[in-house]
PDB file of C-alpha atoms in Angstrom:
ATOM      1  CA  MET A   1       0.000   0.000   0.000  1.00  0.00           C
ATOM      2  CA  ARG A   2       1.338   3.398  -0.950  1.00  0.00           C
ATOM      3  CA  SER A   3       0.652   6.736   0.687  1.00  0.00           C
ATOM      4  CA  GLY A   4      -2.540   6.630   2.744  1.00  0.00           C
ATOM      5  CA  GLU A   5      -1.803   9.708   4.814  1.00  0.00           C
ATOM      6  CA  GLY A   6      -4.391  10.267   7.490  1.00  0.00           C
ATOM      7  CA  LEU A   7      -4.971   6.573   8.147  1.00  0.00           C
ATOM      8  CA  SER A   8      -4.386   5.178  11.614  1.00  0.00           C
ATOM      9  CA  GLU A   9      -1.975   2.299  12.137  1.00  0.00           C
ATOM     10  CA  ALA A  10      -4.955   0.008  12.771  1.00  0.00           C
ATOM     11  CA  GLN A  11      -6.569   1.074   9.481  1.00  0.00           C
ATOM     12  CA  ARG A  12      -3.303   0.530   7.601  1.00  0.00           C
ATOM     13  CA  ALA A  13      -2.924  -2.930   9.154  1.00  0.00           C
ATOM     14  CA  ASP A  14      -6.528  -3.771   8.262  1.00  0.00           C
ATOM     15  CA  LEU A  15      -5.987  -2.706   4.633  1.00  0.00           C
ATOM     16  CA  GLU A  16      -2.742  -4.710   4.417  1.00  0.00           C
ATOM     17  CA  ARG A  17      -4.616  -7.769   5.695  1.00  0.00           C
ATOM     18  CA  LEU A  18      -7.424  -7.227   3.177  1.00  0.00           C
ATOM     19  CA  LEU A  19      -4.882  -6.972   0.345  1.00  0.00           C
ATOM     20  CA  ARG A  20      -3.292 -10.272   1.430  1.00  0.00           C
ATOM     21  CA  VAL A  21      -6.674 -12.018   1.612  1.00  0.00           C
ATOM     22  CA  ALA A  22      -7.593 -10.827  -1.909  1.00  0.00           C
ATOM     23  CA  GLU A  23      -4.207 -12.060  -3.162  1.00  0.00           C
ATOM     24  CA  GLU A  24      -4.650 -15.454  -1.509  1.00  0.00           C
ATOM     25  CA  GLN A  25      -8.149 -15.857  -2.950  1.00  0.00           C
ATOM     26  CA  SER A  26      -7.254 -14.849  -6.479  1.00  0.00           C
ATOM     27  CA  GLY A  27      -3.572 -15.577  -7.001  1.00  0.00           C
ATOM     28  CA  LEU A  28      -3.204 -11.992  -8.258  1.00  0.00           C
ATOM     29  CA  ALA A  29      -1.084  -9.202  -6.768  1.00  0.00           C
ATOM     30  CA  PHE A  30      -3.040  -6.224  -5.416  1.00  0.00           C
ATOM     31  CA  SER A  31      -1.660  -2.744  -4.815  1.00  0.00           C
ATOM     32  CA  LEU A  32      -3.434   0.189  -3.279  1.00  0.00           C
ATOM     33  CA  TYR A  33      -2.622   3.879  -3.579  1.00  0.00           C
ATOM     34  CA  ILE A  34      -4.494   6.440  -1.486  1.00  0.00           C
ATOM     35  CA  GLY A  35      -3.933  10.098  -2.277  1.00  0.00           C
ATOM     36  CA  PRO A  36      -3.703  12.398  -5.272  1.00  0.00           C
ATOM     37  CA  TRP A  37      -2.026  11.338  -8.519  1.00  0.00           C
ATOM     38  CA  GLU A  38      -1.400  12.993 -11.853  1.00  0.00           C
ATOM     39  CA  ASP A  39      -2.766  12.244 -15.311  1.00  0.00           C
ATOM     40  CA  GLY A  40      -5.953  10.380 -14.368  1.00  0.00           C
ATOM     41  CA  ARG A  41      -6.132   6.774 -15.525  1.00  0.00           C
ATOM     42  CA  SER A  42      -2.839   6.929 -17.412  1.00  0.00           C
ATOM     43  CA  GLY A  43      -1.121   7.882 -14.138  1.00  0.00           C
ATOM     44  CA  VAL A  44      -2.551   4.766 -12.485  1.00  0.00           C
ATOM     45  CA  GLU A  45      -1.505   2.677 -15.489  1.00  0.00           C
ATOM     46  CA  ARG A  46       2.055   3.951 -14.953  1.00  0.00           C
ATOM     47  CA  MET A  47       1.833   2.930 -11.275  1.00  0.00           C
ATOM     48  CA  LEU A  48       0.719  -0.546 -12.395  1.00  0.00           C
ATOM     49  CA  SER A  49       3.582  -0.844 -14.876  1.00  0.00           C
ATOM     50  CA  SER A  50       6.095  -0.054 -12.103  1.00  0.00           C
ATOM     51  CA  LEU A  51       5.030  -3.085 -10.033  1.00  0.00           C
ATOM     52  CA  ALA A  52       7.109  -6.268  -9.851  1.00  0.00           C
ATOM     53  CA  ASP A  53       4.649  -8.335 -11.933  1.00  0.00           C
ATOM     54  CA  PRO A  54       2.313  -5.914 -13.713  1.00  0.00           C
ATOM     55  CA  ASP A  55       0.691  -8.620 -15.871  1.00  0.00           C
ATOM     56  CA  HIS A  56      -0.707 -10.405 -12.793  1.00  0.00           C
ATOM     57  CA  SER A  57      -1.435  -7.238 -10.790  1.00  0.00           C
ATOM     58  CA  VAL A  58      -4.367  -5.030  -9.912  1.00  0.00           C
ATOM     59  CA  MET A  59      -3.779  -1.377  -9.037  1.00  0.00           C
ATOM     60  CA  ILE A  60      -6.461   0.436  -7.048  1.00  0.00           C
ATOM     61  CA  ALA A  61      -6.035   4.194  -6.695  1.00  0.00           C
ATOM     62  CA  VAL A  62      -8.310   6.334  -4.542  1.00  0.00           C
ATOM     63  CA  ASP A  63      -8.132  10.097  -4.091  1.00  0.00           C
ATOM     64  CA  PRO A  64     -10.757  10.857  -1.440  1.00  0.00           C
ATOM     65  CA  ALA A  65     -10.333  14.638  -1.717  1.00  0.00           C
ATOM     66  CA  ALA A  66     -10.894  14.645  -5.503  1.00  0.00           C
ATOM     67  CA  ARG A  67     -13.477  11.844  -5.286  1.00  0.00           C
ATOM     68  CA  GLN A  68     -11.544   9.733  -7.805  1.00  0.00           C
ATOM     69  CA  LEU A  69     -11.292   5.964  -8.062  1.00  0.00           C
ATOM     70  CA  GLU A  70      -9.427   3.929 -10.668  1.00  0.00           C
ATOM     71  CA  ILE A  71      -9.042   0.156 -10.848  1.00  0.00           C
ATOM     72  CA  VAL A  72      -6.456  -0.929 -13.423  1.00  0.00           C
ATOM     73  CA  THR A  73      -5.731  -4.589 -14.161  1.00  0.00           C
ATOM     74  CA  GLY A  74      -2.677  -6.115 -15.761  1.00  0.00           C
ATOM     75  CA  ARG A  75      -2.781  -8.082 -18.992  1.00  0.00           C
ATOM     76  CA  LEU A  76      -3.399 -11.464 -17.334  1.00  0.00           C
ATOM     77  CA  ALA A  77      -5.316 -10.148 -14.310  1.00  0.00           C
ATOM     78  CA  ARG A  78      -7.842  -8.758 -16.801  1.00  0.00           C
ATOM     79  CA  ILE A  79      -9.012 -12.297 -17.648  1.00  0.00           C
ATOM     80  CA  PRO A  80     -10.733 -13.088 -14.328  1.00  0.00           C
ATOM     81  CA  LEU A  81     -11.308  -9.422 -13.457  1.00  0.00           C
ATOM     82  CA  ASP A  82     -13.170  -8.083 -16.454  1.00  0.00           C
ATOM     83  CA  ASP A  83     -14.854  -4.664 -16.673  1.00  0.00           C
ATOM     84  CA  ARG A  84     -18.022  -6.036 -15.077  1.00  0.00           C
ATOM     85  CA  ALA A  85     -16.197  -7.343 -11.988  1.00  0.00           C
ATOM     86  CA  CYS A  86     -14.190  -4.129 -11.614  1.00  0.00           C
ATOM     87  CA  GLY A  87     -17.342  -2.057 -12.080  1.00  0.00           C
ATOM     88  CA  LEU A  88     -19.094  -4.024  -9.351  1.00  0.00           C
ATOM     89  CA  ALA A  89     -16.114  -3.531  -7.029  1.00  0.00           C
ATOM     90  CA  GLY A  90     -16.067   0.176  -7.856  1.00  0.00           C
ATOM     91  CA  LEU A  91     -19.760   0.495  -7.075  1.00  0.00           C
ATOM     92  CA  SER A  92     -19.242  -1.296  -3.752  1.00  0.00           C
ATOM     93  CA  MET A  93     -16.447   1.098  -2.884  1.00  0.00           C
ATOM     94  CA  THR A  94     -18.122   4.344  -3.920  1.00  0.00           C
ATOM     95  CA  THR A  95     -21.280   3.487  -2.000  1.00  0.00           C
ATOM     96  CA  SER A  96     -19.270   3.346   1.232  1.00  0.00           C
ATOM     97  CA  PHE A  97     -17.073   6.292   0.239  1.00  0.00           C
ATOM     98  CA  SER A  98     -20.150   8.492  -0.163  1.00  0.00           C
ATOM     99  CA  ALA A  99     -21.083   7.650   3.437  1.00  0.00           C
ATOM    100  CA  GLY A 100     -17.599   8.716   4.582  1.00  0.00           C
ATOM    101  CA  ASP A 101     -16.264   5.188   5.110  1.00  0.00           C
ATOM    102  CA  LEU A 102     -12.998   4.909   3.159  1.00  0.00           C
ATOM    103  CA  VAL A 103     -11.704   1.730   4.808  1.00  0.00           C
ATOM    104  CA  GLY A 104     -15.104   0.028   4.651  1.00  0.00           C
ATOM    105  CA  GLY A 105     -15.378   0.846   0.954  1.00  0.00           C
ATOM    106  CA  LEU A 106     -11.935  -0.560   0.256  1.00  0.00           C
ATOM    107  CA  ARG A 107     -12.827  -3.665   2.278  1.00  0.00           C
ATOM    108  CA  ASP A 108     -15.973  -4.177   0.213  1.00  0.00           C
ATOM    109  CA  GLY A 109     -14.171  -3.602  -3.090  1.00  0.00           C
ATOM    110  CA  LEU A 110     -11.248  -5.873  -2.256  1.00  0.00           C
ATOM    111  CA  THR A 111     -13.686  -8.590  -1.218  1.00  0.00           C
ATOM    112  CA  VAL A 112     -15.457  -8.366  -4.577  1.00  0.00           C
ATOM    113  CA  LEU A 113     -12.169  -8.345  -6.521  1.00  0.00           C
ATOM    114  CA  GLY A 114     -10.726 -11.251  -4.523  1.00  0.00           C
ATOM    115  CA  GLU A 115     -13.829 -13.368  -5.034  1.00  0.00           C
ATOM    116  CA  HIS A 116     -14.206 -12.572  -8.744  1.00  0.00           C
ATOM    117  CA  GLY A 117     -10.506 -13.143  -9.352  1.00  0.00           C
ATOM    118  CA  ARG A 118     -10.621 -16.514  -7.665  1.00  0.00           C
ATOM    119  CA  ARG A 119      -8.730 -19.181  -9.533  1.00  0.00           C
ATOM    120  CA  GLN A 120     -10.904 -21.727 -11.243  1.00  0.00           C
ATOM    121  CA  ARG A 121     -10.368 -25.211  -9.925  1.00  0.00           C
ATOM    122  CA  VAL A 122      -9.772 -27.923 -12.469  1.00  0.00           C
ATOM    123  CA  HIS A 123     -11.572 -31.120 -11.672  1.00  0.00           C
ATOM    124  CA  HIS A 124     -10.217 -34.286 -13.161  1.00  0.00           C
ATOM    125  CA  VAL A 125     -12.862 -36.725 -14.218  1.00  0.00           C
ATOM    126  CA  GLU A 126     -12.135 -40.279 -15.208  1.00  0.00           C
ATOM    127  CA  GLN A 127     -13.013 -41.067 -18.766  1.00  0.00           C
ATOM    128  CA  PRO A 128     -15.484 -44.001 -19.135  1.00  0.00           C
TER     129      PRO A 128
END
């Protein structure tokens, strides 16, 4: 998690835990940036490209003061987390954000992203 000024240590720890849970559920890498950034979506895409494994990563950027939210997925993360899943996560987040609950909104959004990004299990069936 980057930035996040104004968050308590307990809130930071809670967000770190939520990021780990989403990663464990999905097998994807999640990063969170809280604060202002430049260049809108392209700025968040640059943040994503600077990560260790951008193809398997999801970058969530929130600027509470500007009321901005961007969810950017890497090339391979985009397969399980399509626009519909990211839109649902964004809606979950903004609903809580509008009520003044930043951490709750991020919790809800990360839960949606972790569940939708969940790896598909392959079941082996014996051939008759």
